[in-house]
């Protein structure tokens, strides 16, 4: 066994280590290429300010590659003079729990090992995300600098072979580095207990109120079992697929109607459950279902905003709300009626960080099943589940009734996202660039029985630091407030994914009880005609419809 620092040289730098919407995400095979993981970690350790002598939080969603990566990071951290690594038993750490640990322990940064909702295993994906001292995803200025560093790397430093034990809490050292293994669930639960009324929720769940939570064999299993079945008294078995597996049991840990269809069927077709929820691979997303009721994530943010006064952690009022651009304007209408500031940011949680740090917003969310608040700096799946349960415990009304009342007060934003996954990159970019080039001429044209009022590529000036982010999605805004947005995904690993976001508002006096695909039918047909989606992607229908 070699101990001490080794200097390994690279024949040439890896040129493909550009972080996407959330971190560097590639196939597990790619990450197993010799020196590939090490190269990206080296770029992180050379770039993140204050890392020498600092504390690093490290953990992941338990997917294939998690433990190996924690070992590599620890050995490289030792070689770079990091003072302390805080990691968790089994290396299991959800993204929201990691954000909390960084904040609680005043860490310099965090490295989260996850490809989120992408499948795992040797044939699946792996990912590395970097978070800053505020607990949130690194801003683009930092990920750009990490990328630039990776582009010209000629080697890396790593401590010689040492084996790290993650099986139980304890302390180990590698050179001068202290590696502390703690329980990854405790601090998170303590935080939830500060925000929600556990007595009320427990009262609901101990009554005749069967719930089903699907952890999808991913990271939230241990958290959900302790919270829902342990502290809150839901019957054993309420948490399904609760054991994290390296390949998520062969599934796709993406909580939507397509990939979490077993849970969706239980709630939407069956009669056994009053509430259902699922989270993704790393625990930051949530899908919320009631008996025969699917809550669209954009609506979810609006309902949480409208009902926040029922929840202890938010009863003192909200500073403001924010949503990502493709998310529907349902929360905007609530914010306006409540007199709250409302912000529209580009896709990706990193853009909420500055607003949260500056105290300008309390709640925020994305249409992609992400909801969160100022309690941490990531979206938080189980937090959203508890927020909903707290509302249900206070209101004691069926979810479908809560939704119907919400729409009759604020109006309804019919909303859907159509994803065309794994299409040829050339076809996707060709389609996108063509629409972008057409945009200036589209203003004033007829579209789906309306008129196009604005056509642009969304750009955002951060209200806190003034930074500009452009190229965030092609918008067609229609004269009646409806819109269609086209975006190319920044998280896929195979070919390209085209996302089509469709939205149309109906005021409280309108028809509030239509099927969203029907209500949006003319927009769906019109965008296919304009962008030649079927023709250019060669796909008859989207892979996923939300
Ligand atoms: C997707 C979602 C986006 C989300 C991102 C990360 O990005 O659309 O809203 O922030 O995933 O979520 P994209 O670029 O593929 O559309 V997660 O759960 O991977 O941290
Ligand atoms: Co995720």
XYZ file of C-alpha atoms and ligand atoms in Angstrom:
567
model
C 0.000 0.000 0.000
C 1.334 3.420 -0.933
C 0.636 6.211 1.437
C 1.260 9.866 0.997
C 0.443 12.088 -1.926
C 0.800 10.744 -5.438
C 1.105 13.016 -8.436
C -0.609 11.416 -11.429
C -0.131 12.916 -14.869
C -2.686 12.964 -17.636
C -1.701 12.452 -21.268
C -4.324 14.968 -22.239
C -7.189 16.755 -20.492
C -10.775 15.503 -20.795
C -12.592 18.007 -22.960
C -16.163 16.990 -22.129
C -16.468 18.011 -18.496
C -18.866 20.918 -18.922
C -21.477 20.924 -16.137
C -25.102 21.103 -17.342
C -28.324 22.258 -15.617
C -27.164 20.531 -12.439
C -23.603 19.334 -12.413
C -21.580 17.006 -14.621
C -23.789 14.132 -15.727
C -22.471 11.272 -17.874
C -22.872 7.524 -18.241
C -21.463 5.383 -15.433
C -19.127 3.906 -18.052
C -17.707 7.303 -18.862
C -17.097 7.965 -15.174
C -15.245 4.640 -15.014
C -12.807 5.721 -17.720
C -9.426 5.867 -15.951
C -8.774 9.337 -14.454
C -12.167 10.729 -15.596
C -13.746 11.209 -12.173
C -10.391 12.256 -10.714
C -9.964 14.909 -13.391
C -13.276 16.596 -12.573
C -12.650 16.389 -8.816
C -9.205 17.924 -9.339
C -10.798 20.799 -11.243
C -13.234 21.303 -8.357
C -10.554 21.176 -5.668
C -8.359 23.624 -7.576
C -11.194 26.052 -8.230
C -13.530 26.258 -5.217
C -12.289 29.126 -3.030
C -11.177 28.295 0.500
C -11.101 24.553 0.031
C -7.630 24.052 1.586
C -8.194 24.031 5.326
C -11.963 23.885 4.786
C -14.778 21.415 5.367
C -16.349 19.469 2.516
C -19.730 17.696 2.739
C -19.770 14.591 0.523
C -22.482 12.025 -0.154
C -24.864 10.805 -2.785
C -28.033 9.042 -3.768
C -26.593 5.534 -3.376
C -26.373 4.749 -7.068
C -23.654 2.598 -8.612
C -20.350 4.435 -8.246
C -21.349 6.334 -5.085
C -18.998 4.619 -2.635
C -16.076 4.526 -5.020
C -16.456 8.254 -5.705
C -16.547 9.094 -1.997
C -13.264 7.184 -1.558
C -11.642 9.028 -4.461
C -12.849 12.423 -3.234
C -11.542 11.751 0.287
C -8.110 10.718 -0.985
C -7.907 13.717 -3.300
C -9.149 16.061 -0.575
C -6.362 14.765 1.689
C -3.861 15.580 -1.045
C -5.248 19.113 -1.392
C -5.118 20.041 2.265
C -8.847 19.895 2.999
C -9.204 19.816 6.807
C -12.411 17.825 7.169
C -14.826 15.734 5.158
C -18.289 15.190 6.493
C -19.966 12.169 4.983
C -22.742 9.779 5.942
C -23.339 6.133 6.727
C -23.351 4.192 3.495
C -22.583 7.475 1.748
C -26.357 7.949 1.529
C -27.248 11.619 1.466
C -30.151 13.233 -0.354
C -29.532 16.496 -2.176
C -31.734 18.503 0.237
C -30.126 16.844 3.274
C -26.691 17.686 1.826
C -27.730 21.309 1.438
C -28.805 21.320 5.069
C -25.559 19.710 6.296
C -23.457 22.290 4.446
C -25.401 25.048 6.176
C -25.551 23.453 9.630
C -21.861 22.640 9.720
C -20.682 25.833 7.991
C -18.908 23.787 5.345
C -16.901 25.439 2.590
C -18.650 23.426 -0.098
C -20.367 20.155 -0.898
C -19.956 17.486 -3.551
C -23.148 15.536 -4.244
C -22.923 12.325 -6.225
C -26.077 11.889 -8.246
C -27.538 11.959 -11.724
C -30.845 12.818 -10.066
C -33.770 11.256 -11.924
C -31.620 9.513 -14.560
C -31.415 5.707 -14.251
C -28.415 4.291 -12.367
C -26.270 1.157 -12.430
C -23.312 0.167 -14.631
C -25.433 0.894 -17.722
C -27.062 3.997 -16.252
C -25.796 7.458 -15.420
C -23.652 9.029 -12.741
C -23.146 12.635 -11.808
C -21.174 15.074 -9.696
C -22.729 18.292 -8.398
C -20.911 21.069 -6.584
C -22.614 23.191 -3.959
C -21.350 26.336 -2.309
C -21.193 27.487 1.300
C -24.821 28.665 1.188
C -25.849 25.047 0.501
C -26.991 25.762 -3.048
C -25.799 24.649 -6.486
C -22.654 26.485 -7.555
C -23.408 29.576 -9.645
C -22.493 29.525 -13.324
C -19.417 31.672 -12.718
C -17.992 28.856 -10.566
C -19.033 25.937 -12.791
C -17.567 27.807 -15.789
C -14.286 28.196 -13.901
C -14.272 24.478 -12.976
C -14.868 23.590 -16.609
C -12.090 25.908 -17.767
C -9.723 24.271 -15.285
C -10.645 20.767 -16.497
C -9.837 21.829 -20.070
C -6.146 22.304 -19.386
C -5.452 19.834 -16.642
C -2.164 17.962 -16.932
C -2.484 15.877 -13.794
C -3.951 15.473 -10.362
C -2.945 14.802 -6.785
C -4.341 11.942 -4.772
C -3.433 10.220 -1.529
C -2.221 6.646 -2.014
C -4.543 3.738 -1.508
C -6.515 3.893 1.726
C -9.740 2.167 2.491
C -12.497 4.189 4.001
C -15.212 2.599 6.058
C -18.658 4.132 5.624
C -20.588 1.408 7.398
C -21.119 3.225 10.645
C -20.668 6.636 12.206
C -17.121 7.374 13.322
C -13.885 9.253 12.652
C -11.016 8.294 10.361
C -7.983 10.170 9.115
C -6.118 10.268 5.825
C -2.926 12.202 6.465
C -4.059 15.426 8.081
C -7.614 15.072 6.735
C -10.337 14.100 9.169
C -13.138 12.053 7.694
C -16.231 12.124 9.838
C -19.042 9.679 9.076
C -22.393 10.748 10.549
C -25.993 9.642 10.210
C -27.318 11.468 7.137
C -30.935 11.494 8.254
C -30.865 13.047 11.767
C -30.165 16.697 10.915
C -32.718 16.669 8.120
C -35.457 15.350 10.376
C -34.633 17.941 13.020
C -35.071 20.640 10.365
C -38.449 19.269 9.241
C -39.630 19.213 12.852
C -38.954 22.933 13.101
C -41.094 23.714 10.056
C -44.146 21.468 10.273
C -46.777 20.572 12.841
C -45.928 16.919 13.434
C -48.759 16.471 15.963
C -51.386 17.573 13.453
C -49.972 15.467 10.642
C -49.645 12.479 12.925
C -53.252 12.918 13.984
C -54.274 12.775 10.326
C -52.128 9.754 9.485
C -53.112 7.738 12.555
C -56.772 8.156 11.563
C -58.322 6.495 8.545
C -56.030 8.168 6.049
C -54.024 5.650 4.031
C -51.073 7.111 2.138
C -48.579 5.662 -0.322
C -45.084 7.093 -0.679
C -42.863 5.686 -3.433
C -39.133 6.112 -2.796
C -38.432 4.390 -6.133
C -35.521 2.450 -4.539
C -33.642 5.711 -4.358
C -32.299 7.949 -1.629
C -35.501 9.033 0.153
C -36.371 5.557 1.503
C -34.511 5.880 4.832
C -35.715 9.470 5.314
C -39.339 8.666 4.484
C -39.433 5.591 6.706
C -38.168 7.510 9.716
C -40.463 10.456 9.041
C -43.695 8.931 7.805
C -43.792 5.488 9.403
C -41.604 6.303 12.419
C -42.366 9.769 13.736
C -45.720 10.397 12.094
C -47.260 6.965 12.617
C -48.302 6.017 9.084
C -48.832 2.234 8.925
C -45.834 0.061 8.013
C -45.782 -0.393 4.245
C -46.875 3.186 3.542
C -43.345 3.718 2.205
C -42.886 1.602 -0.900
C -39.581 0.657 -2.575
C -37.868 2.114 0.488
C -34.464 0.439 0.224
C -31.922 2.385 -1.859
C -30.441 0.152 -4.575
C -27.431 0.834 -6.801
C -29.562 0.539 -9.929
C -32.853 1.695 -8.382
C -34.197 -1.793 -9.015
C -33.794 -1.248 -12.759
C -36.279 1.643 -12.653
C -36.155 5.240 -13.741
C -36.339 7.250 -10.501
C -38.271 10.115 -12.003
C -41.488 10.937 -10.155
C -43.885 11.643 -12.983
C -46.956 9.942 -14.441
C -44.861 7.861 -16.833
C -42.030 6.582 -14.657
C -43.971 6.432 -11.374
C -47.027 4.938 -13.050
C -47.540 2.225 -10.411
C -48.088 4.842 -7.762
C -50.122 6.997 -10.145
C -52.431 4.049 -10.891
C -52.948 3.378 -7.181
C -54.131 6.915 -6.617
C -55.774 7.827 -9.889
C -57.533 4.532 -10.622
C -57.793 2.767 -7.271
C -59.720 3.680 -4.149
C -57.351 2.571 -1.380
C -55.391 5.783 -0.806
C -56.111 9.396 0.093
C -52.640 10.771 -0.579
C -49.686 9.623 -2.653
C -46.228 10.991 -3.346
C -42.933 10.031 -4.920
C -39.436 11.503 -5.007
C -36.598 11.186 -7.499
C -33.147 9.561 -7.290
C -31.551 12.231 -5.105
C -34.697 13.263 -3.243
C -35.106 16.812 -4.455
C -38.196 16.289 -6.643
C -41.750 15.493 -5.611
C -44.909 14.292 -7.266
C -48.099 14.873 -5.293
C -51.313 12.912 -5.829
C -54.673 12.765 -4.100
C -57.505 10.322 -4.517
C -58.229 10.558 -8.267
C -56.301 13.812 -8.365
C -52.908 14.672 -9.883
C -51.411 17.962 -8.735
C -49.507 19.665 -11.480
C -46.188 20.920 -9.996
C -46.846 24.486 -11.137
C -50.192 24.378 -9.330
C -48.519 22.818 -6.314
C -46.311 25.885 -5.861
C -49.391 28.110 -6.138
C -51.374 26.087 -3.564
C -48.460 26.022 -1.094
C -48.140 29.797 -1.476
C -51.860 30.357 -0.943
C -51.954 28.064 2.131
C -48.596 28.887 3.723
C -50.222 30.557 6.729
C -51.490 27.103 7.821
C -47.940 25.803 8.268
C -45.948 26.823 11.393
C -42.635 27.470 9.584
C -44.321 29.934 7.224
C -47.153 31.328 9.338
C -45.366 34.657 9.814
C -45.752 35.440 6.132
C -43.745 35.090 2.951
C -41.165 37.528 1.593
C -41.984 36.581 -2.004
C -42.133 33.692 -4.439
C -40.175 32.690 -7.522
C -40.713 30.222 -10.327
C -38.623 29.150 -13.275
C -39.643 30.617 -16.628
C -41.225 27.434 -18.055
C -43.300 26.970 -14.875
C -46.896 28.178 -15.231
C -47.930 31.560 -13.875
C -50.297 29.982 -11.317
C -48.067 31.185 -8.457
C -47.894 34.681 -9.981
C -51.666 35.074 -9.682
C -51.599 34.019 -6.025
C -48.642 36.318 -5.327
C -50.437 39.216 -6.938
C -53.596 38.662 -4.892
C -51.584 38.328 -1.685
C -49.454 41.356 -2.527
C -46.206 39.368 -2.680
C -43.231 40.017 -4.966
C -42.877 37.348 -7.663
C -39.790 36.483 -9.744
C -39.289 34.535 -12.969
C -35.872 32.840 -13.265
C -34.162 30.541 -15.781
C -34.461 26.764 -15.326
C -32.319 25.248 -12.575
C -32.244 25.740 -8.838
C -29.042 27.785 -8.811
C -30.978 30.864 -9.918
C -33.146 30.856 -6.787
C -30.072 30.972 -4.513
C -29.363 34.700 -4.728
C -33.037 35.588 -4.149
C -33.196 33.265 -1.125
C -29.890 34.517 0.309
C -31.035 38.125 -0.097
C -34.308 37.387 1.705
C -36.357 38.418 -1.351
C -38.314 35.143 -1.564
C -39.467 32.395 0.812
C -40.955 29.807 -1.582
C -39.883 28.770 -5.064
C -40.560 26.050 -7.571
C -40.225 24.563 -11.014
C -42.668 22.753 -13.277
C -40.303 19.755 -13.232
C -41.597 18.514 -9.863
C -39.315 20.786 -7.843
C -40.524 22.829 -4.875
C -38.622 24.385 -2.004
C -38.102 27.266 0.383
C -35.544 29.301 2.277
C -34.997 26.409 4.741
C -32.167 25.162 2.474
C -30.833 26.059 -0.980
C -32.040 23.047 -2.993
C -35.464 21.826 -3.952
C -36.754 19.372 -1.407
C -39.034 16.425 -2.184
C -39.990 15.288 1.314
C -40.375 18.873 2.476
C -43.085 19.294 -0.185
C -44.753 16.069 0.941
C -44.846 17.306 4.545
C -46.048 20.749 3.478
C -48.984 19.141 1.663
C -49.731 16.792 4.560
C -49.693 19.746 6.936
C -52.215 21.584 4.738
C -54.384 18.455 4.461
C -54.210 17.942 8.236
C -55.404 21.490 8.813
C -58.052 21.656 6.112
C -59.362 18.086 6.311
C -60.739 18.310 2.762
C -60.034 15.938 -0.126
C -57.228 17.055 -2.369
C -59.547 17.361 -5.389
C -61.674 19.805 -3.412
C -58.642 21.864 -2.415
C -57.665 22.083 -6.096
C -61.191 22.987 -7.240
C -61.433 25.721 -4.607
C -58.028 27.050 -5.603
C -59.035 27.359 -9.261
C -62.385 28.918 -8.458
C -60.563 31.592 -6.482
C -57.537 32.243 -8.710
C -58.506 30.769 -12.077
C -56.773 27.779 -13.631
C -53.555 27.589 -15.651
C -53.982 24.609 -17.904
C -50.480 23.320 -18.270
C -48.547 20.478 -19.805
C -44.971 19.602 -20.675
C -44.225 17.308 -23.603
C -40.763 15.727 -23.627
C -39.198 14.185 -26.703
C -36.311 12.229 -25.208
C -33.116 10.861 -26.748
C -33.640 12.373 -30.193
C -30.754 12.887 -32.583
C -28.780 15.909 -31.515
C -28.685 17.354 -35.040
C -32.452 17.067 -35.436
C -33.063 18.753 -32.083
C -30.685 21.623 -32.720
C -31.939 22.018 -36.280
C -35.514 22.318 -35.079
C -34.593 24.720 -32.310
C -32.371 26.982 -34.384
C -34.990 27.164 -37.109
C -37.691 28.385 -34.721
C -35.248 30.814 -33.143
C -34.462 32.271 -36.566
C -38.176 32.522 -37.382
C -39.061 34.316 -34.157
C -38.768 37.981 -35.239
C -41.214 37.366 -38.112
C -43.726 35.559 -35.902
C -44.943 38.572 -33.961
C -48.444 39.514 -35.134
C -48.994 36.156 -36.829
C -52.019 33.960 -36.097
C -51.355 30.931 -33.882
C -53.905 28.486 -32.475
C -56.750 30.958 -33.058
C -54.853 33.708 -31.198
C -52.129 36.165 -32.186
C -48.456 35.940 -31.252
C -47.725 39.028 -29.149
C -44.069 38.372 -28.293
C -41.510 35.858 -29.534
C -38.127 35.809 -27.810
C -35.314 33.799 -26.298
C -35.611 34.189 -22.525
C -32.804 36.114 -20.836
C -32.518 36.923 -17.137
C -30.796 39.677 -15.244
C -30.272 38.585 -11.666
C -31.932 41.243 -9.491
C -29.371 40.692 -6.729
C -25.998 40.646 -8.488
C -26.949 41.984 -11.925
C -25.486 38.990 -13.793
C -27.046 38.224 -17.171
C -28.006 34.718 -18.330
C -29.262 34.380 -21.879
C -30.415 31.639 -24.257
C -32.843 30.111 -21.760
C -35.716 29.036 -23.980
C -37.797 30.150 -26.954
C -41.071 31.747 -25.909
C -44.173 32.417 -27.956
C -46.435 34.615 -25.857
C -49.977 34.930 -27.236
C -52.374 37.837 -26.960
C -54.705 36.004 -24.538
C -51.915 35.183 -22.068
C -51.396 31.637 -23.365
C -47.899 30.572 -24.298
C -45.697 27.871 -25.736
C -42.033 27.490 -24.783
C -39.376 25.309 -26.416
C -36.206 24.303 -24.552
C -33.432 21.780 -24.986
C -32.635 19.843 -21.820
C -29.341 20.340 -20.024
C -29.475 17.105 -18.006
C -29.842 14.301 -20.568
C -26.956 12.023 -21.501
C -28.251 10.422 -24.705
C -28.747 12.572 -27.783
C -30.929 15.581 -27.034
C -34.238 16.075 -25.262
C -36.705 18.644 -26.556
C -39.154 20.032 -24.019
C -42.356 21.743 -25.157
C -44.161 23.678 -22.439
C -47.818 24.589 -23.016
C -49.938 26.914 -20.940
C -53.332 28.572 -21.144
C -55.167 30.535 -18.454
C -58.892 30.296 -17.729
C -60.335 32.816 -15.230
C -62.549 31.667 -12.301
C -65.656 32.223 -14.440
C -64.404 29.877 -17.207
C -64.456 26.111 -17.673
C -62.210 24.843 -14.873
C -62.797 21.112 -15.246
C -61.343 20.141 -18.610
C -58.703 17.590 -19.343
C -55.467 19.602 -19.763
C -54.507 17.861 -23.031
C -57.903 18.833 -24.481
C -57.794 22.351 -23.102
C -54.349 22.775 -24.688
C -55.227 20.907 -27.887
C -55.068 23.842 -30.276
C -51.687 24.957 -28.891
C -50.332 21.411 -29.242
C -51.405 21.212 -32.887
C -50.170 24.699 -33.700
C -46.671 24.253 -32.257
C -46.269 20.945 -34.049
C -47.167 22.697 -37.311
C -44.844 25.629 -36.698
C -41.822 23.729 -35.343
C -42.362 20.547 -37.424
C -41.813 18.502 -34.286
C -43.148 15.128 -35.425
C -41.514 15.457 -38.774
C -38.079 16.508 -37.562
C -37.859 14.247 -34.499
C -39.419 11.282 -36.284
C -41.574 10.729 -33.206
C -45.358 10.387 -33.302
C -45.840 11.394 -29.743
C -43.790 12.656 -26.795
C -41.888 10.186 -24.589
C -43.302 11.773 -21.447
C -46.395 13.925 -21.030
C -46.886 15.733 -17.757
C -34.334 19.422 -15.607
C -35.556 20.240 -15.230
C -35.137 21.429 -14.397
C -34.356 20.933 -13.160
C -33.192 20.072 -13.605
C -32.451 19.458 -12.431
O -33.442 20.215 -16.367
O -36.251 20.659 -16.372
O -36.272 22.162 -14.020
O -33.881 22.013 -12.418
O -33.653 19.007 -14.426
O -33.281 18.655 -11.656
P -33.372 20.145 -17.971
O -32.241 21.057 -18.344
O -33.165 18.719 -18.324
O -34.711 20.629 -18.464
V -32.633 17.399 -10.774
O -33.838 16.691 -9.927
O -31.682 16.700 -11.888
O -31.424 18.130 -9.756
Co -33.154 15.398 -8.532
